[in-house]
Short mmCIF file of C-alpha atoms in Angstrom, two decimals:
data_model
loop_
_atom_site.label_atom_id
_atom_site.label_comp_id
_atom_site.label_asym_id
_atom_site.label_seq_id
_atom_site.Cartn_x
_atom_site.Cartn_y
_atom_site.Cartn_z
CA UNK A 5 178.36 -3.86 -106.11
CA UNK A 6 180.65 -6.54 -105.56
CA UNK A 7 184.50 -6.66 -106.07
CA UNK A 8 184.63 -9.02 -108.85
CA UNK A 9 182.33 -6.87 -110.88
CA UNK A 10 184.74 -3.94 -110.83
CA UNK A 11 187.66 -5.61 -110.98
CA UNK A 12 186.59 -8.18 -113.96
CA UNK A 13 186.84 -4.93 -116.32
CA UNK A 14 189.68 -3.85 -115.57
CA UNK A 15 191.04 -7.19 -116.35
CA UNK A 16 189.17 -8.04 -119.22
CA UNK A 17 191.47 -7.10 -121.70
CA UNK A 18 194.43 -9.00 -120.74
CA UNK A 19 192.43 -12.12 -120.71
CA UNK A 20 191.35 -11.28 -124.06
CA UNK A 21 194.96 -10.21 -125.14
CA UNK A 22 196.53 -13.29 -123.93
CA UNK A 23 193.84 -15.55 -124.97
CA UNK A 24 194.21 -14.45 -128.70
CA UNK A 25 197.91 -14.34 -128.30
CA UNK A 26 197.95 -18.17 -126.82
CA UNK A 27 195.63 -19.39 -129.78
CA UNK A 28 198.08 -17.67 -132.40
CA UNK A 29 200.74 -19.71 -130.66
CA UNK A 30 199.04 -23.04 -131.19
CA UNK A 31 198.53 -22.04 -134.68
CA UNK A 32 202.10 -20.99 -135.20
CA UNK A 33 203.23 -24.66 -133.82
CA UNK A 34 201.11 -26.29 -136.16
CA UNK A 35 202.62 -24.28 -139.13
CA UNK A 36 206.08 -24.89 -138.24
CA UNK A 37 205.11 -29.11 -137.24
CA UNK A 38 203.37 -29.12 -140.99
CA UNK A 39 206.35 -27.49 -142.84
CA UNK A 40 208.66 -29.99 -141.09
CA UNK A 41 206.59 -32.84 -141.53
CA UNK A 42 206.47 -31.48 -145.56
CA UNK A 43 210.23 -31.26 -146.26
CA UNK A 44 211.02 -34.21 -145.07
CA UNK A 45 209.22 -36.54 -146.68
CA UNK A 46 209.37 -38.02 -150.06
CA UNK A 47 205.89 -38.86 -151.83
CA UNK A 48 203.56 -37.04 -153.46
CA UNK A 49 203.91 -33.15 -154.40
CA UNK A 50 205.33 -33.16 -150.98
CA UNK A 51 209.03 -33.72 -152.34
CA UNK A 52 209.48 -30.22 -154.16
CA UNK A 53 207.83 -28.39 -151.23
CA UNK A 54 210.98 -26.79 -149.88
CA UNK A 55 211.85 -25.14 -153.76
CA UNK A 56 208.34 -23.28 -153.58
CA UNK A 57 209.76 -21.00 -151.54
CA UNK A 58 212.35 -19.99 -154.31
CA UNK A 59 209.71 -19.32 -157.15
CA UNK A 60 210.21 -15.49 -157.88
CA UNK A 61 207.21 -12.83 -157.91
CA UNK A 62 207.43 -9.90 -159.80
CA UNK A 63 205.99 -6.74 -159.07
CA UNK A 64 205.94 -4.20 -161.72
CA UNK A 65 204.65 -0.17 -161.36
CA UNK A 66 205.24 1.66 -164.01
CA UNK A 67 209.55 1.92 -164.36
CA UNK A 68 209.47 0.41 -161.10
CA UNK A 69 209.87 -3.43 -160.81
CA UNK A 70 210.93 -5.44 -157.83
CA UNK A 71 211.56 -9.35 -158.72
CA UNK A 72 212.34 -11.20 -155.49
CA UNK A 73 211.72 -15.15 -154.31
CA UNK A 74 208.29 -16.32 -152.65
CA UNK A 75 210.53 -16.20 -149.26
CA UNK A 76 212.38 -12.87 -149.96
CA UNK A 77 208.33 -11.80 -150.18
CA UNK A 78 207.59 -12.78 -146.51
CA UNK A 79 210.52 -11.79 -145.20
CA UNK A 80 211.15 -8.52 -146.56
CA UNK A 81 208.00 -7.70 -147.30
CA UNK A 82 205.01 -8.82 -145.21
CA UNK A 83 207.33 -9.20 -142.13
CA UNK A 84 206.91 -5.21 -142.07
CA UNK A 85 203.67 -5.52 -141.33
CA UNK A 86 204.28 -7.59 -138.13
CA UNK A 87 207.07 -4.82 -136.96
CA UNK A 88 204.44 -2.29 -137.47
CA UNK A 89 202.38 -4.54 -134.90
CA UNK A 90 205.35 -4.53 -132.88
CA UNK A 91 206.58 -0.81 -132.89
CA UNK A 92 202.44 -0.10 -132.28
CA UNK A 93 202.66 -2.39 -129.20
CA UNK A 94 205.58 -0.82 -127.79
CA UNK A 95 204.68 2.78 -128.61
CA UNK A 96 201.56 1.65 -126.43
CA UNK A 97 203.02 0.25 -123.38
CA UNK A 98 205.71 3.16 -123.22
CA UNK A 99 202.99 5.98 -123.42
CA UNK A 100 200.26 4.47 -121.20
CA UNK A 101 200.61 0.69 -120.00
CA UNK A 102 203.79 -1.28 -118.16
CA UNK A 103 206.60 1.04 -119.54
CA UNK A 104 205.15 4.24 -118.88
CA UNK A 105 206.64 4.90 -115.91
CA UNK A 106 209.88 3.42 -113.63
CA UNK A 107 208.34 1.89 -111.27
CA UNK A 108 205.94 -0.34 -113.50
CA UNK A 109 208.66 -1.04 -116.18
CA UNK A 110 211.85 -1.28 -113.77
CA UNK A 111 211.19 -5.37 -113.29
CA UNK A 112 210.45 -5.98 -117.32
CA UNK A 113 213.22 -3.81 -118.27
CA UNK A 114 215.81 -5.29 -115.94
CA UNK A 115 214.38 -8.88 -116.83
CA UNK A 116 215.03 -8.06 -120.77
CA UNK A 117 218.17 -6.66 -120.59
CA UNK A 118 219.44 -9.73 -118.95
CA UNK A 119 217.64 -11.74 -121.21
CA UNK A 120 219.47 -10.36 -123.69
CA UNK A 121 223.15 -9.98 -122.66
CA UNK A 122 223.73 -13.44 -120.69
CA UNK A 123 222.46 -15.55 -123.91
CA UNK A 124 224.49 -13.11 -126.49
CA UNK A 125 227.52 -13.60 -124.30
CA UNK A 126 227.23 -17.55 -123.85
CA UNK A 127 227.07 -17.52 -127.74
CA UNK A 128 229.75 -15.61 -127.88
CA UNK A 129 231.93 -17.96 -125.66
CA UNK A 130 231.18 -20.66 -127.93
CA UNK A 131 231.77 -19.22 -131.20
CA UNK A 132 234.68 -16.96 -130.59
CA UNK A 133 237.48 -17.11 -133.56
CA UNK A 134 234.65 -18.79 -135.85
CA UNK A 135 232.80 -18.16 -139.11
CA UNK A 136 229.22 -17.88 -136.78
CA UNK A 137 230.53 -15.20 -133.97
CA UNK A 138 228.75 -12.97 -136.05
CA UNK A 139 225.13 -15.02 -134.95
CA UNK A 140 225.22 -13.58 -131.65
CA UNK A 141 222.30 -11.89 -131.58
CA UNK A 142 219.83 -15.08 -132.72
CA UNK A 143 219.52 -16.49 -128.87
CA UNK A 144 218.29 -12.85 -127.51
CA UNK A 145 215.00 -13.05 -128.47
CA UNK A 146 211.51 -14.63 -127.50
CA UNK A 147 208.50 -15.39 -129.29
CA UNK A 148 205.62 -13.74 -127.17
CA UNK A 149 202.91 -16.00 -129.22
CA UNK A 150 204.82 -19.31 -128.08
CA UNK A 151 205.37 -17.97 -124.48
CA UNK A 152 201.74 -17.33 -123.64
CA UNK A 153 200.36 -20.04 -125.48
CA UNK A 154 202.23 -21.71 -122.78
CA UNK A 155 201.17 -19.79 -119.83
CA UNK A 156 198.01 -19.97 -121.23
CA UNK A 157 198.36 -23.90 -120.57
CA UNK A 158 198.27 -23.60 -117.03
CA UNK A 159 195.14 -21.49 -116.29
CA UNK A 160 194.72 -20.30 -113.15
CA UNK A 161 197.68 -21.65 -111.66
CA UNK A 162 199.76 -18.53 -113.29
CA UNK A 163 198.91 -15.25 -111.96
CA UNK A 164 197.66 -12.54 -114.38
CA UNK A 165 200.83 -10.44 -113.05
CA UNK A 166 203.17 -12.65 -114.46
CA UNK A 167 201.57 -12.69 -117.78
CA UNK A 168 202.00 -8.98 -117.62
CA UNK A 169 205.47 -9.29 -116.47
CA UNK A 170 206.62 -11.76 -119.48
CA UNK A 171 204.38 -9.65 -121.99
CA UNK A 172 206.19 -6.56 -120.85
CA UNK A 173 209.90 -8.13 -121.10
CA UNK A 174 209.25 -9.39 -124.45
CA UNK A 175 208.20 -5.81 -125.89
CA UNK A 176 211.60 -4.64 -124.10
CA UNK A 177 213.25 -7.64 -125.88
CA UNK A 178 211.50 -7.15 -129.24
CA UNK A 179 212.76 -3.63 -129.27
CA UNK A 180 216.22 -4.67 -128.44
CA UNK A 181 216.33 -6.57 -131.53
CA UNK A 182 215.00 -3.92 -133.77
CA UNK A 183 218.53 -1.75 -132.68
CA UNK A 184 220.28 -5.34 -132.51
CA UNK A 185 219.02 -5.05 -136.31
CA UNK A 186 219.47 -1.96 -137.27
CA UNK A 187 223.07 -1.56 -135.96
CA UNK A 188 224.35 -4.87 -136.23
CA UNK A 189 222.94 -6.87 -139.44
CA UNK A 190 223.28 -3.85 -141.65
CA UNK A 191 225.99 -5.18 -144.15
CA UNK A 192 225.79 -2.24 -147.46
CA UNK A 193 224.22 1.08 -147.37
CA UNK A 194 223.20 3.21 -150.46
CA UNK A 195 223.10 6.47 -149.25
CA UNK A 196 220.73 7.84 -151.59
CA UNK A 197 218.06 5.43 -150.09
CA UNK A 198 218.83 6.33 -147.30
CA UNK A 199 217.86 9.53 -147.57
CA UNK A 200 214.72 9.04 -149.67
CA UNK A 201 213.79 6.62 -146.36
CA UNK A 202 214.41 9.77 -143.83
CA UNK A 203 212.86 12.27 -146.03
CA UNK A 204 209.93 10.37 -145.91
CA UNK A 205 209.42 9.52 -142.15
CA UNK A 206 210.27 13.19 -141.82
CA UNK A 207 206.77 13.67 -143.82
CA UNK A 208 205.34 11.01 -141.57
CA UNK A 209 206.41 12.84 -138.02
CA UNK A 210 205.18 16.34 -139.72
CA UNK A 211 201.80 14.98 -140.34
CA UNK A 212 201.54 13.48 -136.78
CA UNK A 213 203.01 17.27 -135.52
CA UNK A 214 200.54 19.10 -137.44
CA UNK A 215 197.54 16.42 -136.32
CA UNK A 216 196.84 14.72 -139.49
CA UNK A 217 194.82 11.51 -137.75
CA UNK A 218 193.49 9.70 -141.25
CA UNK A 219 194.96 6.26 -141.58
CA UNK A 220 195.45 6.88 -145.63
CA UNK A 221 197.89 9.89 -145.41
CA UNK A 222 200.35 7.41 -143.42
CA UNK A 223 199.77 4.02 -144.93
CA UNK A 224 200.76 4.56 -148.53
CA UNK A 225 203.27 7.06 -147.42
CA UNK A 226 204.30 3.71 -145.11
CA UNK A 227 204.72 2.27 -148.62
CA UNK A 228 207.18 4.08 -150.31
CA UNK A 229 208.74 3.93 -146.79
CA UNK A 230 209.37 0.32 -146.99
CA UNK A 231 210.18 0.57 -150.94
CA UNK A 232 213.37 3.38 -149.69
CA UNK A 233 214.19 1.14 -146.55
CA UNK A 234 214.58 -2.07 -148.74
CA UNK A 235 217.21 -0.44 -151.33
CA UNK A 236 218.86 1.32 -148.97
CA UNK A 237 220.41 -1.33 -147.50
CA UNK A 238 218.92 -1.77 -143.98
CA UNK A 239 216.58 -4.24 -143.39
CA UNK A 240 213.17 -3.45 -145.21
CA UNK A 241 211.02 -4.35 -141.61
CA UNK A 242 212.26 -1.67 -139.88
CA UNK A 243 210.08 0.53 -142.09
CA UNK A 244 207.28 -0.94 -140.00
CA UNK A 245 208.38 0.50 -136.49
CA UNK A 246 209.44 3.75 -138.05
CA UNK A 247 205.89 4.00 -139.74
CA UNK A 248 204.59 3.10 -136.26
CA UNK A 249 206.49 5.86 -134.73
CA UNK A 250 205.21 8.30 -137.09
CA UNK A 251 201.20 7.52 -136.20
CA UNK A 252 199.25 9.16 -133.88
CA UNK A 253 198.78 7.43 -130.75
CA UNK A 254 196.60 10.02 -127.80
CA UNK A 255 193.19 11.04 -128.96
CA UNK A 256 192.38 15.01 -129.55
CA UNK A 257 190.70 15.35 -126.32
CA UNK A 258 191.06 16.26 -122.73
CA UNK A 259 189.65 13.86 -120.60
CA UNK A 260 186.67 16.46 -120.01
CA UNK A 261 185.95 17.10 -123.56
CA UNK A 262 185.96 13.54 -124.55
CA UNK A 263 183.20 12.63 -121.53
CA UNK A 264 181.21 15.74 -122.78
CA UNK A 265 181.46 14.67 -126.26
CA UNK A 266 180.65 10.73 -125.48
CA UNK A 267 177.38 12.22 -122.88
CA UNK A 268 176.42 14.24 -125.97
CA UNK A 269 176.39 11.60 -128.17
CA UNK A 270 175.00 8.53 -125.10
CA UNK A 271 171.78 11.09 -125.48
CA UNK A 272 171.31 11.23 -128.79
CA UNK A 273 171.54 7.06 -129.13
CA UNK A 274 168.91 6.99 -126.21
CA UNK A 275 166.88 9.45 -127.92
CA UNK A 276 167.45 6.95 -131.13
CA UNK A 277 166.31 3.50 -129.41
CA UNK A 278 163.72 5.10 -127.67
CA UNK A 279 162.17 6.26 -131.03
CA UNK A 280 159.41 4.54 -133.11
CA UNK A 281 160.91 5.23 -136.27
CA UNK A 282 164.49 4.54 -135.23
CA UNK A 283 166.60 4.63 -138.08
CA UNK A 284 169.31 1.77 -137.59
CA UNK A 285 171.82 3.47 -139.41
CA UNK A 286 171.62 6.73 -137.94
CA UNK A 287 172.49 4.41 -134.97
CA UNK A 288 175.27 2.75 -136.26
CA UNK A 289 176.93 6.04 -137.66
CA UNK A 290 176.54 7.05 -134.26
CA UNK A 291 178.08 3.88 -132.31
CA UNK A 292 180.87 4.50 -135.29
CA UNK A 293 181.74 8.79 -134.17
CA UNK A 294 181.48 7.37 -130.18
CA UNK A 295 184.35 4.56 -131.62
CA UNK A 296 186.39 7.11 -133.88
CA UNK A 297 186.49 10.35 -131.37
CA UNK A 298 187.49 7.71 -128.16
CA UNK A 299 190.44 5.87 -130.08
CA UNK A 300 193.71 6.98 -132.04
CA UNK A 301 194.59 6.09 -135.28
CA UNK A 302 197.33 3.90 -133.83
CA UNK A 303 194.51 1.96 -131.58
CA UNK A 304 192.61 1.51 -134.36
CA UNK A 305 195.10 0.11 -136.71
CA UNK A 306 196.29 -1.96 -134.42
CA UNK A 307 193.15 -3.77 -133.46
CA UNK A 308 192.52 -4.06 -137.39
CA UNK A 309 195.62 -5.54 -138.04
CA UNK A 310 196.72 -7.42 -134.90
CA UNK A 311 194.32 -10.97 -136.00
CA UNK A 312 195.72 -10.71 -139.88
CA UNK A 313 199.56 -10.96 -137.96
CA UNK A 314 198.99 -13.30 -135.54
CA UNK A 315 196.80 -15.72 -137.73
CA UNK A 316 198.15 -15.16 -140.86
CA UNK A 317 201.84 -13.83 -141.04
CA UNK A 318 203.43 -15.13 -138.41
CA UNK A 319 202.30 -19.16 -139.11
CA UNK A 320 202.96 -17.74 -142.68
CA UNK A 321 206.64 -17.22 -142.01
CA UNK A 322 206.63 -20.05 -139.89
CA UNK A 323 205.76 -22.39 -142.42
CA UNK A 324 208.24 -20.60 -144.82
CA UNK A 325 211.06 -20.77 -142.61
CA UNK A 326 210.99 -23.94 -141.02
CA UNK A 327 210.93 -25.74 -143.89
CA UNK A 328 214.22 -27.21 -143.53
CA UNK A 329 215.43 -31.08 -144.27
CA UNK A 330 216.61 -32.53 -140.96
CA UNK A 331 219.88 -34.25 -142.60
CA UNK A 332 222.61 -35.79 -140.31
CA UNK A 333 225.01 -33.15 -141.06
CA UNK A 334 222.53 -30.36 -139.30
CA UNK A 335 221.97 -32.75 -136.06
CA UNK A 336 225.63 -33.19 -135.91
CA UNK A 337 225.76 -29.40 -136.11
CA UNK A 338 223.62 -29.25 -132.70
CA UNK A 339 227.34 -30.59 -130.51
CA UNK A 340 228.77 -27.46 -133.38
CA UNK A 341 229.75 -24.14 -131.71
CA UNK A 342 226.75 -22.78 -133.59
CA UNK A 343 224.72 -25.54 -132.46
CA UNK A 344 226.01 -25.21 -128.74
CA UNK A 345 225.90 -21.70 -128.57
CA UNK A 346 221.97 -21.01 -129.42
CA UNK A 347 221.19 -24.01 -127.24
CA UNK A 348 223.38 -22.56 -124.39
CA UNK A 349 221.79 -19.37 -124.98
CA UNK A 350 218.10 -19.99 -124.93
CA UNK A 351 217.93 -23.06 -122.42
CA UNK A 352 220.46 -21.53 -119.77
CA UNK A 353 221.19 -17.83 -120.89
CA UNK A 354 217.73 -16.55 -120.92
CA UNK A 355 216.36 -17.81 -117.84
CA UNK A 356 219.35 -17.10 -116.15
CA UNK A 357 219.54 -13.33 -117.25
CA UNK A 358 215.72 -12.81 -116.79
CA UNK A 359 215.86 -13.82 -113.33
CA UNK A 360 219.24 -12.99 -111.99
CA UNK A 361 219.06 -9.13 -113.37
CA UNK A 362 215.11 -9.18 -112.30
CA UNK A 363 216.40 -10.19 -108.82
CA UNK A 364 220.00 -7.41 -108.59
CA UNK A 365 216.95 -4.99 -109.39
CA UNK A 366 214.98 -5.70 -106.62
CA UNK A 367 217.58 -6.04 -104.26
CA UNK A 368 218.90 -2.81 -105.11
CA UNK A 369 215.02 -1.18 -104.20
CA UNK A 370 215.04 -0.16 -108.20
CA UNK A 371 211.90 -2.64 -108.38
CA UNK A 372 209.28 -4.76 -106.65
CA UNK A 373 207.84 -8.13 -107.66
CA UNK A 374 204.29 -8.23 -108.71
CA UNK A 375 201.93 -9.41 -106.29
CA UNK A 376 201.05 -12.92 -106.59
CA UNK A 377 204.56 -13.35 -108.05
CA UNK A 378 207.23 -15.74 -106.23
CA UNK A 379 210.69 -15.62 -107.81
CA UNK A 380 209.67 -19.71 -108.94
CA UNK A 381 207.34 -17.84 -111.18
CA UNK A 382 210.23 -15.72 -112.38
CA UNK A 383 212.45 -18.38 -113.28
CA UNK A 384 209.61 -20.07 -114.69
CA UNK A 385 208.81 -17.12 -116.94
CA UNK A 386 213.00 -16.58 -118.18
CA UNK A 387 212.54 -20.60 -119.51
CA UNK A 388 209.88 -19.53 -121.29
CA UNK A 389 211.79 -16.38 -122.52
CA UNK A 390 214.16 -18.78 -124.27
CA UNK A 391 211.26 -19.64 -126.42
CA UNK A 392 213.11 -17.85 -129.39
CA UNK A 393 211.32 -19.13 -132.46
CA UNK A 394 209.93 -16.35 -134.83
CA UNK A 395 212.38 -13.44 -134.60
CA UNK A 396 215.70 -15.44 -133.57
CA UNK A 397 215.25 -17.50 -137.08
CA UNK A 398 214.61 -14.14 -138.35
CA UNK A 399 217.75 -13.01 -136.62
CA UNK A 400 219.89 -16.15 -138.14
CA UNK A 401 218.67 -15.09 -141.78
CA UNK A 402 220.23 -12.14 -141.14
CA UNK A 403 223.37 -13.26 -139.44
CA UNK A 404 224.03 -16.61 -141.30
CA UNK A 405 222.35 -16.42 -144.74
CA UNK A 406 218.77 -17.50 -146.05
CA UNK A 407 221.09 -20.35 -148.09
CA UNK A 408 224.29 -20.98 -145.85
CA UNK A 409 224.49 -24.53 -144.40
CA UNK A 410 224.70 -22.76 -140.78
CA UNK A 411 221.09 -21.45 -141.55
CA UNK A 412 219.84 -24.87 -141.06
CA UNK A 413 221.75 -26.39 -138.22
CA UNK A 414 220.96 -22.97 -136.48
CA UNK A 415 217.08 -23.21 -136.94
CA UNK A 416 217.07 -26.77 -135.71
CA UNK A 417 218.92 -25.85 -132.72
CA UNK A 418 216.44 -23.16 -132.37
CA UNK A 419 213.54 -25.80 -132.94
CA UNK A 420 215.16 -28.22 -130.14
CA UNK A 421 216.21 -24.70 -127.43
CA UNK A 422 212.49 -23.71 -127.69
CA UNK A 423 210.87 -27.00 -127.59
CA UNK A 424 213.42 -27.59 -124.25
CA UNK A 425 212.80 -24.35 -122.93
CA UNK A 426 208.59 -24.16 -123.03
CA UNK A 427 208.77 -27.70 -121.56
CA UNK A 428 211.24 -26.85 -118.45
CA UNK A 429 209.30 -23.47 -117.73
CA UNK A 430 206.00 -25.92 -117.98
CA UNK A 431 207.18 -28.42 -115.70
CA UNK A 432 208.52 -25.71 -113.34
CA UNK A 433 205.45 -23.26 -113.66
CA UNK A 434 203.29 -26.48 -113.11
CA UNK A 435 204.97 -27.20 -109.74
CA UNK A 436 205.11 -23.37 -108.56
CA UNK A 437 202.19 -22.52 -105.65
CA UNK A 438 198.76 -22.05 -106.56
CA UNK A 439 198.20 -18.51 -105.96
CA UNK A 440 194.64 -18.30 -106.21
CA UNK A 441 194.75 -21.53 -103.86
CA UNK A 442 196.98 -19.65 -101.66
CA UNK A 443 194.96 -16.17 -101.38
CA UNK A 444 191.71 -18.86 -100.44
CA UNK A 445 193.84 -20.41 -97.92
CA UNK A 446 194.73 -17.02 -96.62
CA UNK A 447 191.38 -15.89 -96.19
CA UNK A 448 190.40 -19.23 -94.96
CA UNK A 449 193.18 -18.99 -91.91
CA UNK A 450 191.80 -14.76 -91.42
CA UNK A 451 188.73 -15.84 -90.50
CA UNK A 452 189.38 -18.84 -88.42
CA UNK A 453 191.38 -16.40 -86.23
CA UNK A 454 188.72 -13.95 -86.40
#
């Protein structure tokens, strides 16, 4: 058997992963391009695009009624549904993939934490005694869609550990900003809430201790979760990662029983095909137990749910949020301490924290760089960290204000940091070493000696 056909397996999913992850970014550009290119022109319907946001929707069960905007909606609302995706993903890589143990998660974690505190400090510096210090968190965070979609760009020029690497940091980052959120943008609490929130995750956790695996004893539970998070006073997403806590994530098996249990059922499917009379649905009930008894509930829901998030919320809040008039005042607000600080943060911060913690790390012996990774790909990879986009505008809705003047001059200077910083980590990804070209060189100089 060769190589490549045991390796290509093994791999196999991270190609998939990032290829899905790269399209979502194209899509999520085009959202935000088209909502631009909407609110700021002036024929047509096109002119009272931006006020669609503020139509209110009102939801009505019984005494209970909840009467919010189109935006508060997406926010509030369906945004839960991508931190669900993104407490899932990190629940995943800290039990069994990059962060499950030191030595695998040392780099990503050291890379994340300095991609956090470098560009929170720079903003700092430049808002210090103002209205905005209180934005500080908005340039700590990178949009993992954009960031591939990049990578993605350059093919085979990129090795596969570096996508790792980057995909790894930004789960560290993303769960940064869910304490970032929870401790920081937090402005009223109504205790009561509160506790009808805990109470309930405390139902969630018991169901998980006492092995309830069905998907519908956590979802609508996951519901009223979200309904308590929202009037307690901390932000309503957060329900999402607690709910994604809460869910079963390691099968009921031993390794042993599960290959016992998949043999059992490999020779009943053989016995099925092999039939005359083969009944197709006893075979697809079958292919259906084999997919149920070898995944968790959290697997599962994650696969179901990862396309609807990356094709249809995200771009959704995209379009939502980006729909913002590009007056003079806000692109005089880009040379603003706002302005300065979120550009400072993303363009210089990031790459600068990614690489130079990344680097004290391995110089210390705490980690190693992947192989196939040169510290030009690192660098490379903290540019494209300051890729901010989906949760630092989230972050300045927080911080600033869905209707605040600062809102706006602090998602175009989020709009011009990204754009800056995906083109720089292009440019300098583009001119890093061929890898692949250098392992064939390699091989080619080995056997010339030989």
């Amino acid at each position: 058997m060769a190589v490549s056909d045991i390796v290509r397996p093994l791999v196999r999913p991270f190609t998939e992963f990032f290829r899905r992850e790269a399209a979502s970014g194209i899509v999520l550009m085009g959202s935000a391009v088209l909502a631009l290119v909407l609110a700021n022109v002036d024929w047509g319907v096109a002119r009272y695009f931006p006020a669609v946001w503020d139509t209110h929707l009102r939801v009505a069960v019984g005494g209970l009624v909840l009467d919010h905007s189109l935006l508060h909606w997406i926010n509030d609302g369906l945004m839960a549904v991508f931190f669900l995706i993104v407490g899932l993903e990190i629940k995943r890589e800290v039990m069994e993939g990059e962060l499950s143990s030191w030595r695998q998660a040392a780099l990503p974690i050291a890379g994340a934490l300095g991609g956090m505190l470098v560009p929170a400090l720079l903003f700092a510096l430049f808002n210090r005694g103002t209205p905005t210090a209180g934005g500080w968190g908005i340039p700590m965070a990178t949009d993992i869609a954009f960031a591939l979609a990049v990578l993605q760009l350059l093919g085979p020029r990129v090795p596969l550990a570096l996508k790792v690497f980057l995909t790894a940091l930004a789960i560290v980052d993303d769960l940064g900003a869910v304490f970032v959120i929870a401790g920081f943008y937090t402005t009223e609490l109504h205790l009561h809430a509160l506790y009808g929130a805990l109470g309930t995750w405390g139902v969630l956790l018991a169901f998980n201790k006492l092995g309830v695996r069905s998907l519908w004893a956590y979802l609508p539970l996951g519901a009223v979760l979200w309904y308590f998070m929202l009037e307690s006073g901390i932000h309503a997403t957060l329900a999402g990662v607690m709910l994604a806590v809460a869910i079963p994530f390691r099968i009921p098996y031993s390794r042993p029983e599960l290959l016992h249990r998949v043999d059992e059922r490999l020779a009943l499917l053989r016995h099925e095909l092999h039939a005359v009379d083969a009944d197709p649905r006893t075979i697809s009930e079958e292919l259906e137990y084999l997919y149920l008894s070898s995944s968790s509930p959290a697997q599962r829901l994650e696969q179901q749910l990862h396309t609807l998030v990356a094709f249809g919320i995200i771009p959704l809040f995209a379009f939502a949020n980006t729909s913002l008039v590009i007056a003079p005042a806000a692109v005089r607000g880009l040379l603003s301490p706002l302005g300065l600080g979120i550009l400072a943060g993303l363009v210089v911060g990031k790459p600068l924290g990614i690489a130079g913690l990344s680097w004290l790390s391995v110089r210390l012996g705490w980690a190693t760089l992947p192989p196939g990774v040169r510290w030009r790909h690192v660098w490379g990879a903290g540019l494209l960290g300051g890729i901010g986009f989906t949760m630092s505008i989230f972050i300045t809705l927080l911080a600033l204000g869905e209707a605040s003047g600062g809102a706006d001059v602090a998602k175009l200077a989020i709009l011009v940091a990204s754009l800056s910083a995906g083109l720089l980590g292009y440019a300098l990804l583009r001119m890093a070493p061929d890898t692949n070209q250098e392992a064939i060189e390699g091989k080619e100089q080995v056997g010339t000696r030989i």
